[in-house]
Amino acid sequence: MVTVKLGMVHYVIDHVYGAFMHRTRITPPFFSRGWGGPKLELLERMAKQLFPMYVEGQNWPPAMVRPVWRTVWETKTACLREGVFQTPCDDELTAALPPESRTARVAWLVPKNVPPQKMSCVVHLAGTGDHTFDRRLRLGGPLVKHNISTMVLESPFYGRRRPFLQRGARLLCVSDLLLLGRATIEESRSLIHWLDAEEGFGKMGVCGLSMGGVHASMVGSLHPTPVATLPFLSPHSAVVAFCEGILKYGTAWEALREELAAQEITLTLDEVRERMRTVLSLTDVTRFPIPKNPDAVIFVAATDDGYIPRHSVLELQKAWPGSEVRWVTGGHVSSFLLHNDEFRRAIVDGLDRLEWKEPW
């Protein structure tokens, strides 16, 4: 009885936080400027061209990037650098990105006095609203003693890459969400390729919380070599977040309907939500190929998550046989705050399930 009541408390906290963030007028809703017009059509076309490749289990090779680094600080045991590079997206996709988002930024925390072939590196991807490097560096910092390096990618549309007219994390158009995801996948795969081919790291991984976990799943699925894939508190698709979870209360459904009405497409709000489901089905990770090493996929999910229902986590585990789900007691918000040790344990365990690139 106590466990049930505690679970309900966590669930209520998620909904109270969600009501404050998404039902008040403190911040604008998501997609206040509509669907995105030609950009959305471009992304839908590009995704449909790629899905036959996904089904066949092929992977297009990552583009090589060459970040330019500066040292932020250095101690006897570790060094923090920040780097920049041009997004490796193709010309058509780069042109669709806002100018502010075309230059990628990363922070890289590296153990010292350890050869790269004896180290692992994990790329940490941003959850919704994570505009800085700080939280993810705090998550990865204690892993230095395990000879695990942490690379934090600043998402397009976030931080210094945020478009001038965008307030906070509230993306202006539906197309921005798909652009953010596609560019994050391309940049992450290129960083992992750089760590492997140029730096010689012995093992690689990718992790992320919430939205970042969806992107981590996609990167782990599409990368041509095995990587530890570690999604935390994440759904199998953006459909869950925006059409089923609390974020549906922070979405500008009326603005989306009005844009369609201006095109002489008359839909009810329910039909608009159904169209959103169709568009966001492009983010359904169960349609992506199984990662090269599914044993190194560990999902960490919360028992009473008001944002991510249990069925969503289990759908992805079912689609990827051999993957593991670990449950932590809490909701989305409380687990984000209280269970960093469980996230770190999953990172260590996932990497342990990979073979070293070279014996040593």
mmCIF file of C-alpha atoms in Angstrom:
data_model
loop_
_atom_site.group_PDB
_atom_site.id
_atom_site.type_symbol
_atom_site.label_atom_id
_atom_site.label_comp_id
_atom_site.label_asym_id
_atom_site.label_seq_id
_atom_site.Cartn_x
_atom_site.Cartn_y
_atom_site.Cartn_z
ATOM 1 C CA MET A 1 0.000 0.000 0.000
ATOM 2 C CA VAL A 2 2.829 2.392 0.867
ATOM 3 C CA THR A 3 4.545 1.607 -2.477
ATOM 4 C CA VAL A 4 1.328 2.290 -4.392
ATOM 5 C CA LYS A 5 0.818 5.610 -2.588
ATOM 6 C CA LEU A 6 4.437 6.629 -3.183
ATOM 7 C CA GLY A 7 4.088 5.780 -6.862
ATOM 8 C CA MET A 8 0.989 7.952 -7.061
ATOM 9 C CA VAL A 9 2.933 10.823 -5.473
ATOM 10 C CA HIS A 10 5.615 10.590 -8.179
ATOM 11 C CA TYR A 11 2.933 10.476 -10.886
ATOM 12 C CA VAL A 12 1.154 13.500 -9.410
ATOM 13 C CA ILE A 13 4.438 15.437 -9.237
ATOM 14 C CA ASP A 14 4.863 14.901 -12.973
ATOM 15 C CA HIS A 15 1.360 16.202 -13.641
ATOM 16 C CA VAL A 16 1.720 19.197 -11.307
ATOM 17 C CA TYR A 17 5.020 20.101 -12.953
ATOM 18 C CA GLY A 18 3.457 19.529 -16.368
ATOM 19 C CA ALA A 19 0.455 21.709 -15.535
ATOM 20 C CA PHE A 20 2.752 24.506 -14.362
ATOM 21 C CA MET A 21 5.016 24.283 -17.406
ATOM 22 C CA HIS A 22 2.516 23.469 -20.153
ATOM 23 C CA ARG A 23 -0.933 24.735 -19.135
ATOM 24 C CA THR A 24 0.033 28.179 -17.882
ATOM 25 C CA ARG A 25 0.943 31.121 -20.107
ATOM 26 C CA ILE A 26 4.403 31.497 -18.586
ATOM 27 C CA THR A 27 5.937 30.101 -21.771
ATOM 28 C CA PRO A 28 4.487 29.815 -25.287
ATOM 29 C CA PRO A 29 3.278 26.404 -26.506
ATOM 30 C CA PHE A 30 5.187 24.118 -28.825
ATOM 31 C CA PHE A 31 4.670 24.682 -32.576
ATOM 32 C CA SER A 32 2.995 28.093 -32.260
ATOM 33 C CA ARG A 33 3.996 28.857 -35.877
ATOM 34 C CA GLY A 34 2.493 25.724 -37.360
ATOM 35 C CA TRP A 35 3.709 22.692 -39.237
ATOM 36 C CA GLY A 36 6.697 24.168 -41.056
ATOM 37 C CA GLY A 37 5.431 24.075 -44.644
ATOM 38 C CA PRO A 38 8.074 23.096 -47.223
ATOM 39 C CA LYS A 39 10.565 22.074 -44.509
ATOM 40 C CA LEU A 40 8.129 19.498 -43.129
ATOM 41 C CA GLU A 41 7.491 18.170 -46.647
ATOM 42 C CA LEU A 42 11.268 17.910 -47.200
ATOM 43 C CA LEU A 43 11.790 15.950 -43.968
ATOM 44 C CA GLU A 44 8.878 13.609 -44.655
ATOM 45 C CA ARG A 45 10.255 12.905 -48.136
ATOM 46 C CA MET A 46 13.797 12.312 -46.837
ATOM 47 C CA ALA A 47 12.552 9.975 -44.113
ATOM 48 C CA LYS A 48 10.478 7.945 -46.551
ATOM 49 C CA GLN A 49 13.511 7.577 -48.805
ATOM 50 C CA LEU A 50 15.548 6.270 -45.873
ATOM 51 C CA PHE A 51 13.015 3.830 -44.425
ATOM 52 C CA PRO A 52 13.592 1.119 -47.082
ATOM 53 C CA MET A 53 17.248 1.284 -46.020
ATOM 54 C CA TYR A 54 16.189 0.923 -42.367
ATOM 55 C CA VAL A 55 14.060 -2.113 -43.156
ATOM 56 C CA GLU A 56 16.908 -3.789 -45.026
ATOM 57 C CA GLY A 57 19.207 -3.172 -42.056
ATOM 58 C CA GLN A 58 21.694 -1.077 -44.044
ATOM 59 C CA ASN A 59 23.509 1.907 -42.563
ATOM 60 C CA TRP A 60 24.784 4.894 -44.507
ATOM 61 C CA PRO A 61 28.368 5.726 -43.416
ATOM 62 C CA PRO A 62 28.863 8.687 -41.070
ATOM 63 C CA ALA A 63 30.532 11.805 -42.439
ATOM 64 C CA MET A 64 33.894 12.680 -40.904
ATOM 65 C CA VAL A 65 34.028 15.817 -38.747
ATOM 66 C CA ARG A 66 37.107 17.568 -37.383
ATOM 67 C CA PRO A 67 36.239 19.550 -34.262
ATOM 68 C CA VAL A 68 38.397 22.525 -33.282
ATOM 69 C CA TRP A 69 39.138 22.348 -29.548
ATOM 70 C CA ARG A 70 40.043 24.691 -26.710
ATOM 71 C CA THR A 71 40.907 23.630 -23.165
ATOM 72 C CA VAL A 72 38.484 24.889 -20.471
ATOM 73 C CA TRP A 73 40.269 23.399 -17.452
ATOM 74 C CA GLU A 74 42.738 20.681 -16.592
ATOM 75 C CA THR A 75 43.606 18.735 -13.427
ATOM 76 C CA LYS A 76 45.917 15.822 -12.671
ATOM 77 C CA THR A 77 43.177 13.313 -13.533
ATOM 78 C CA ALA A 78 40.994 14.900 -16.227
ATOM 79 C CA CYS A 79 40.701 17.598 -18.867
ATOM 80 C CA LEU A 80 37.605 19.453 -20.112
ATOM 81 C CA ARG A 81 37.628 20.774 -23.664
ATOM 82 C CA GLU A 82 35.013 22.511 -25.755
ATOM 83 C CA GLY A 83 34.904 22.153 -29.505
ATOM 84 C CA VAL A 84 33.026 23.350 -32.574
ATOM 85 C CA PHE A 85 32.463 21.858 -36.019
ATOM 86 C CA GLN A 86 30.160 22.404 -38.953
ATOM 87 C CA THR A 87 27.150 20.117 -38.965
ATOM 88 C CA PRO A 88 27.811 17.151 -41.272
ATOM 89 C CA CYS A 89 24.249 17.181 -42.636
ATOM 90 C CA ASP A 90 23.940 17.240 -46.419
ATOM 91 C CA ASP A 91 23.417 20.545 -48.202
ATOM 92 C CA GLU A 92 19.638 20.260 -48.409
ATOM 93 C CA LEU A 93 19.276 19.507 -44.702
ATOM 94 C CA THR A 94 21.810 22.164 -43.684
ATOM 95 C CA ALA A 95 19.907 24.778 -45.667
ATOM 96 C CA ALA A 96 16.726 23.837 -43.792
ATOM 97 C CA LEU A 97 18.412 24.417 -40.421
ATOM 98 C CA PRO A 98 18.348 27.944 -38.997
ATOM 99 C CA PRO A 99 21.766 29.647 -39.421
ATOM 100 C CA GLU A 100 22.309 29.586 -35.640
ATOM 101 C CA SER A 101 22.096 25.774 -35.630
ATOM 102 C CA ARG A 102 24.572 25.001 -38.396
ATOM 103 C CA THR A 103 27.649 25.108 -36.167
ATOM 104 C CA ALA A 104 27.711 22.271 -33.614
ATOM 105 C CA ARG A 105 29.206 22.648 -30.131
ATOM 106 C CA VAL A 106 30.517 19.891 -27.871
ATOM 107 C CA ALA A 107 32.085 19.571 -24.430
ATOM 108 C CA TRP A 108 34.506 16.698 -23.873
ATOM 109 C CA LEU A 109 35.595 15.445 -20.443
ATOM 110 C CA VAL A 110 38.572 13.093 -20.827
ATOM 111 C CA PRO A 111 40.537 11.080 -18.227
ATOM 112 C CA LYS A 112 44.261 11.846 -18.320
ATOM 113 C CA ASN A 113 47.221 9.470 -18.491
ATOM 114 C CA VAL A 114 45.158 6.678 -20.093
ATOM 115 C CA PRO A 115 45.752 5.619 -23.726
ATOM 116 C CA PRO A 116 42.599 5.963 -25.870
ATOM 117 C CA GLN A 117 42.471 2.261 -26.751
ATOM 118 C CA LYS A 118 41.988 1.547 -23.037
ATOM 119 C CA MET A 119 39.208 4.123 -22.680
ATOM 120 C CA SER A 120 35.535 4.320 -23.585
ATOM 121 C CA CYS A 121 33.674 7.436 -24.644
ATOM 122 C CA VAL A 122 29.927 8.037 -24.379
ATOM 123 C CA VAL A 123 28.132 10.778 -26.326
ATOM 124 C CA HIS A 124 25.415 12.356 -24.132
ATOM 125 C CA LEU A 125 22.382 13.785 -25.972
ATOM 126 C CA ALA A 126 20.051 16.495 -24.685
ATOM 127 C CA GLY A 127 16.592 16.015 -23.256
ATOM 128 C CA THR A 128 13.843 18.568 -23.832
ATOM 129 C CA GLY A 129 14.941 21.913 -22.393
ATOM 130 C CA ASP A 130 18.570 20.914 -21.693
ATOM 131 C CA HIS A 131 20.337 23.934 -23.163
ATOM 132 C CA THR A 132 23.733 23.642 -21.441
ATOM 133 C CA PHE A 133 26.515 21.115 -20.952
ATOM 134 C CA ASP A 134 26.375 21.228 -17.136
ATOM 135 C CA ARG A 135 23.835 18.541 -16.199
ATOM 136 C CA ARG A 136 25.272 15.950 -18.547
ATOM 137 C CA LEU A 137 28.840 16.719 -17.450
ATOM 138 C CA ARG A 138 27.720 16.153 -13.849
ATOM 139 C CA LEU A 139 26.251 12.806 -14.905
ATOM 140 C CA GLY A 140 29.439 11.764 -16.683
ATOM 141 C CA GLY A 141 31.971 13.281 -14.278
ATOM 142 C CA PRO A 142 32.124 10.374 -11.774
ATOM 143 C CA LEU A 143 32.710 7.949 -14.682
ATOM 144 C CA VAL A 144 36.229 9.340 -15.179
ATOM 145 C CA LYS A 145 37.426 6.887 -12.514
ATOM 146 C CA HIS A 146 36.141 4.062 -14.747
ATOM 147 C CA ASN A 147 38.204 5.428 -17.666
ATOM 148 C CA ILE A 148 34.993 6.553 -19.375
ATOM 149 C CA SER A 149 35.119 9.835 -21.252
ATOM 150 C CA THR A 150 32.010 12.002 -21.634
ATOM 151 C CA MET A 151 31.203 13.959 -24.792
ATOM 152 C CA VAL A 152 28.199 16.319 -24.548
ATOM 153 C CA LEU A 153 26.568 17.538 -27.771
ATOM 154 C CA GLU A 154 24.598 20.773 -27.757
ATOM 155 C CA SER A 155 21.426 20.088 -29.735
ATOM 156 C CA PRO A 156 20.388 22.158 -32.740
ATOM 157 C CA PHE A 157 17.703 24.689 -31.678
ATOM 158 C CA TYR A 158 19.148 24.683 -28.106
ATOM 159 C CA GLY A 159 21.700 26.786 -26.220
ATOM 160 C CA ARG A 160 23.844 28.911 -28.522
ATOM 161 C CA ARG A 161 22.287 27.046 -31.455
ATOM 162 C CA ARG A 162 18.784 28.336 -30.629
ATOM 163 C CA PRO A 163 17.086 30.441 -33.332
ATOM 164 C CA PHE A 164 16.692 34.101 -32.462
ATOM 165 C CA LEU A 165 12.864 34.038 -32.393
ATOM 166 C CA GLN A 166 12.528 30.822 -30.354
ATOM 167 C CA ARG A 167 11.800 31.140 -26.634
ATOM 168 C CA GLY A 168 13.429 28.469 -24.490
ATOM 169 C CA ALA A 169 12.834 24.941 -25.735
ATOM 170 C CA ARG A 170 9.491 25.773 -27.387
ATOM 171 C CA LEU A 171 10.144 24.831 -30.987
ATOM 172 C CA LEU A 172 8.252 27.078 -33.375
ATOM 173 C CA CYS A 173 7.247 24.479 -35.983
ATOM 174 C CA VAL A 174 6.665 20.733 -36.121
ATOM 175 C CA SER A 175 9.389 20.567 -38.770
ATOM 176 C CA ASP A 176 11.865 21.920 -36.193
ATOM 177 C CA LEU A 177 11.387 18.806 -34.049
ATOM 178 C CA LEU A 178 12.223 16.531 -36.992
ATOM 179 C CA LEU A 179 15.135 18.743 -38.053
ATOM 180 C CA LEU A 180 16.505 18.712 -34.509
ATOM 181 C CA GLY A 181 16.343 14.929 -34.426
ATOM 182 C CA ARG A 182 17.835 14.312 -37.863
ATOM 183 C CA ALA A 183 20.733 16.731 -37.317
ATOM 184 C CA THR A 184 21.425 15.291 -33.849
ATOM 185 C CA ILE A 185 21.617 11.778 -35.307
ATOM 186 C CA GLU A 186 24.007 12.852 -38.084
ATOM 187 C CA GLU A 187 26.241 14.808 -35.704
ATOM 188 C CA SER A 188 26.322 12.041 -33.079
ATOM 189 C CA ARG A 189 27.215 9.345 -35.589
ATOM 190 C CA SER A 190 29.981 11.556 -36.985
ATOM 191 C CA LEU A 191 31.384 12.189 -33.501
ATOM 192 C CA ILE A 192 31.405 8.461 -32.712
ATOM 193 C CA HIS A 193 33.120 7.816 -36.056
ATOM 194 C CA TRP A 194 35.718 10.486 -35.226
ATOM 195 C CA LEU A 195 36.327 8.968 -31.770
ATOM 196 C CA ASP A 196 36.813 5.577 -33.390
ATOM 197 C CA ALA A 197 38.788 6.392 -36.538
ATOM 198 C CA GLU A 198 40.787 9.474 -35.475
ATOM 199 C CA GLU A 199 41.159 9.162 -31.699
ATOM 200 C CA GLY A 200 41.296 5.360 -31.419
ATOM 201 C CA PHE A 201 38.935 4.879 -28.465
ATOM 202 C CA GLY A 202 38.431 1.257 -27.459
ATOM 203 C CA LYS A 203 34.664 1.386 -26.933
ATOM 204 C CA MET A 204 31.903 3.858 -27.755
ATOM 205 C CA GLY A 205 28.434 4.515 -26.394
ATOM 206 C CA VAL A 206 25.532 6.929 -26.683
ATOM 207 C CA CYS A 207 23.004 7.915 -24.034
ATOM 208 C CA GLY A 208 20.284 10.470 -23.489
ATOM 209 C CA LEU A 209 17.401 11.326 -21.228
ATOM 210 C CA SER A 210 13.797 11.677 -22.476
ATOM 211 C CA MET A 211 14.003 13.174 -25.996
ATOM 212 C CA GLY A 212 17.747 12.535 -25.875
ATOM 213 C CA GLY A 213 17.021 8.869 -25.214
ATOM 214 C CA VAL A 214 14.939 8.623 -28.406
ATOM 215 C CA HIS A 215 17.828 10.125 -30.371
ATOM 216 C CA ALA A 216 20.320 7.815 -28.612
ATOM 217 C CA SER A 217 18.204 4.818 -29.671
ATOM 218 C CA MET A 218 18.253 6.014 -33.286
ATOM 219 C CA VAL A 219 22.013 6.576 -33.238
ATOM 220 C CA GLY A 220 22.650 3.142 -31.722
ATOM 221 C CA SER A 221 20.377 1.588 -34.329
ATOM 222 C CA LEU A 222 21.898 3.312 -37.349
ATOM 223 C CA HIS A 223 25.606 3.363 -36.492
ATOM 224 C CA PRO A 224 27.533 0.842 -38.598
ATOM 225 C CA THR A 225 29.556 -0.548 -35.672
ATOM 226 C CA PRO A 226 28.431 -1.739 -32.199
ATOM 227 C CA VAL A 227 27.914 1.000 -29.618
ATOM 228 C CA ALA A 228 26.451 0.773 -26.123
ATOM 229 C CA THR A 229 22.981 2.332 -26.395
ATOM 230 C CA LEU A 230 21.509 3.759 -23.190
ATOM 231 C CA PRO A 231 18.116 5.524 -23.361
ATOM 232 C CA PHE A 232 16.920 6.913 -20.017
ATOM 233 C CA LEU A 233 13.261 7.779 -19.265
ATOM 234 C CA SER A 234 12.529 7.801 -22.990
ATOM 235 C CA PRO A 235 9.594 6.680 -25.166
ATOM 236 C CA HIS A 236 9.775 4.681 -28.377
ATOM 237 C CA SER A 237 8.446 7.642 -30.393
ATOM 238 C CA ALA A 238 7.754 11.385 -30.151
ATOM 239 C CA VAL A 239 4.079 10.452 -30.705
ATOM 240 C CA VAL A 240 3.970 9.318 -27.075
ATOM 241 C CA ALA A 241 5.287 12.633 -25.742
ATOM 242 C CA PHE A 242 3.194 15.018 -27.840
ATOM 243 C CA CYS A 243 0.000 13.031 -28.423
ATOM 244 C CA GLU A 244 -0.350 10.924 -25.254
ATOM 245 C CA GLY A 245 1.838 12.387 -22.506
ATOM 246 C CA ILE A 246 1.775 15.671 -20.644
ATOM 247 C CA LEU A 247 3.310 17.634 -23.533
ATOM 248 C CA LYS A 248 0.009 17.383 -25.405
ATOM 249 C CA TYR A 249 -1.194 20.159 -23.065
ATOM 250 C CA GLY A 250 1.675 22.369 -24.198
ATOM 251 C CA THR A 251 1.081 21.994 -27.940
ATOM 252 C CA ALA A 252 -0.523 24.743 -30.055
ATOM 253 C CA TRP A 253 -3.257 22.554 -31.555
ATOM 254 C CA GLU A 254 -5.410 25.511 -32.572
ATOM 255 C CA ALA A 255 -2.526 27.171 -34.455
ATOM 256 C CA LEU A 256 -1.869 23.902 -36.263
ATOM 257 C CA ARG A 257 -5.535 23.650 -37.239
ATOM 258 C CA GLU A 258 -5.644 27.276 -38.404
ATOM 259 C CA GLU A 259 -2.656 26.765 -40.699
ATOM 260 C CA LEU A 260 -4.408 23.835 -42.352
ATOM 261 C CA ALA A 261 -7.633 25.872 -42.616
ATOM 262 C CA ALA A 262 -5.689 28.593 -44.471
ATOM 263 C CA GLN A 263 -4.801 25.875 -47.003
ATOM 264 C CA GLU A 264 -8.524 25.019 -47.265
ATOM 265 C CA ILE A 265 -8.035 21.813 -45.262
ATOM 266 C CA THR A 266 -10.793 21.740 -42.652
ATOM 267 C CA LEU A 267 -10.101 19.390 -39.747
ATOM 268 C CA THR A 268 -11.406 18.981 -36.221
ATOM 269 C CA LEU A 269 -8.899 19.153 -33.364
ATOM 270 C CA ASP A 270 -9.055 15.366 -33.082
ATOM 271 C CA GLU A 271 -8.177 15.080 -36.768
ATOM 272 C CA VAL A 272 -5.308 17.540 -36.302
ATOM 273 C CA ARG A 273 -3.958 15.349 -33.494
ATOM 274 C CA GLU A 274 -4.256 12.331 -35.766
ATOM 275 C CA ARG A 275 -2.256 14.137 -38.456
ATOM 276 C CA MET A 276 0.389 14.895 -35.821
ATOM 277 C CA ARG A 277 0.514 11.180 -34.997
ATOM 278 C CA THR A 278 1.122 10.403 -38.657
ATOM 279 C CA VAL A 279 3.908 12.969 -38.976
ATOM 280 C CA LEU A 280 5.637 11.959 -35.732
ATOM 281 C CA SER A 281 5.396 8.262 -36.609
ATOM 282 C CA LEU A 282 8.622 8.991 -38.527
ATOM 283 C CA THR A 283 10.306 8.996 -35.080
ATOM 284 C CA ASP A 284 9.066 5.515 -34.131
ATOM 285 C CA VAL A 285 12.254 3.677 -33.165
ATOM 286 C CA THR A 286 10.539 0.266 -33.418
ATOM 287 C CA ARG A 287 10.708 0.798 -37.214
ATOM 288 C CA PHE A 288 14.499 1.132 -37.073
ATOM 289 C CA PRO A 289 16.893 -1.836 -37.372
ATOM 290 C CA ILE A 290 18.057 -3.714 -34.291
ATOM 291 C CA PRO A 291 21.433 -2.381 -33.091
ATOM 292 C CA LYS A 292 24.538 -4.400 -33.929
ATOM 293 C CA ASN A 293 24.853 -5.549 -30.307
ATOM 294 C CA PRO A 294 21.390 -5.528 -28.649
ATOM 295 C CA ASP A 295 22.895 -6.978 -25.444
ATOM 296 C CA ALA A 296 24.565 -3.585 -24.951
ATOM 297 C CA VAL A 297 21.202 -1.769 -25.044
ATOM 298 C CA ILE A 298 19.942 -0.897 -21.536
ATOM 299 C CA PHE A 299 16.775 1.146 -21.048
ATOM 300 C CA VAL A 300 16.264 2.795 -17.663
ATOM 301 C CA ALA A 301 12.585 3.593 -17.115
ATOM 302 C CA ALA A 302 10.525 4.956 -14.231
ATOM 303 C CA THR A 303 7.709 2.992 -12.587
ATOM 304 C CA ASP A 304 5.326 5.971 -12.337
ATOM 305 C CA ASP A 305 6.281 8.218 -15.236
ATOM 306 C CA GLY A 306 3.608 10.763 -16.102
ATOM 307 C CA TYR A 307 5.316 11.591 -19.404
ATOM 308 C CA ILE A 308 6.331 8.130 -20.671
ATOM 309 C CA PRO A 309 3.826 5.259 -20.215
ATOM 310 C CA ARG A 310 5.179 1.808 -19.420
ATOM 311 C CA HIS A 311 3.837 0.307 -22.663
ATOM 312 C CA SER A 312 6.068 2.602 -24.722
ATOM 313 C CA VAL A 313 9.252 1.327 -23.078
ATOM 314 C CA LEU A 314 8.165 -2.293 -23.430
ATOM 315 C CA GLU A 315 7.341 -1.840 -27.137
ATOM 316 C CA LEU A 316 10.930 -0.924 -27.868
ATOM 317 C CA GLN A 317 12.324 -3.751 -25.760
ATOM 318 C CA LYS A 318 10.080 -6.162 -27.678
ATOM 319 C CA ALA A 319 11.294 -4.757 -31.008
ATOM 320 C CA TRP A 320 14.921 -5.185 -29.939
ATOM 321 C CA PRO A 321 15.259 -8.741 -28.525
ATOM 322 C CA GLY A 322 18.233 -9.045 -26.194
ATOM 323 C CA SER A 323 17.916 -5.519 -24.825
ATOM 324 C CA GLU A 324 17.342 -4.938 -21.102
ATOM 325 C CA VAL A 325 14.907 -2.704 -19.211
ATOM 326 C CA ARG A 326 15.764 -1.542 -15.699
ATOM 327 C CA TRP A 327 13.062 0.088 -13.595
ATOM 328 C CA VAL A 328 13.657 2.827 -11.035
ATOM 329 C CA THR A 329 11.019 3.890 -8.531
ATOM 330 C CA GLY A 330 9.731 7.331 -9.370
ATOM 331 C CA GLY A 331 8.197 9.602 -11.956
ATOM 332 C CA HIS A 332 9.810 11.440 -14.842
ATOM 333 C CA VAL A 333 10.820 14.509 -12.837
ATOM 334 C CA SER A 334 11.835 12.741 -9.612
ATOM 335 C CA SER A 335 13.858 10.069 -11.466
ATOM 336 C CA PHE A 336 15.643 12.766 -13.459
ATOM 337 C CA LEU A 337 16.697 14.301 -10.133
ATOM 338 C CA LEU A 338 17.271 11.241 -7.943
ATOM 339 C CA HIS A 339 18.517 8.328 -10.042
ATOM 340 C CA ASN A 340 21.748 9.503 -11.660
ATOM 341 C CA ASP A 341 23.620 6.619 -10.001
ATOM 342 C CA GLU A 342 21.342 4.157 -11.836
ATOM 343 C CA PHE A 343 22.004 5.936 -15.123
ATOM 344 C CA ARG A 344 25.756 5.735 -14.492
ATOM 345 C CA ARG A 345 25.507 2.043 -13.609
ATOM 346 C CA ALA A 346 23.715 1.386 -16.897
ATOM 347 C CA ILE A 347 26.468 3.222 -18.804
ATOM 348 C CA VAL A 348 29.179 1.121 -17.157
ATOM 349 C CA ASP A 349 27.284 -2.136 -17.681
ATOM 350 C CA GLY A 350 26.398 -1.371 -21.295
ATOM 351 C CA LEU A 351 30.030 -0.660 -22.162
ATOM 352 C CA ASP A 352 31.130 -3.833 -20.331
ATOM 353 C CA ARG A 353 28.997 -5.829 -22.795
ATOM 354 C CA LEU A 354 31.043 -4.619 -25.760
ATOM 355 C CA GLU A 355 34.328 -6.137 -26.895
ATOM 356 C CA TRP A 356 37.392 -3.913 -26.870
ATOM 357 C CA LYS A 357 38.294 -2.817 -30.377
ATOM 358 C CA GLU A 358 41.856 -4.036 -29.869
ATOM 359 C CA PRO A 359 43.008 -6.556 -27.209
ATOM 360 C CA TRP A 360 45.229 -5.064 -24.516
#
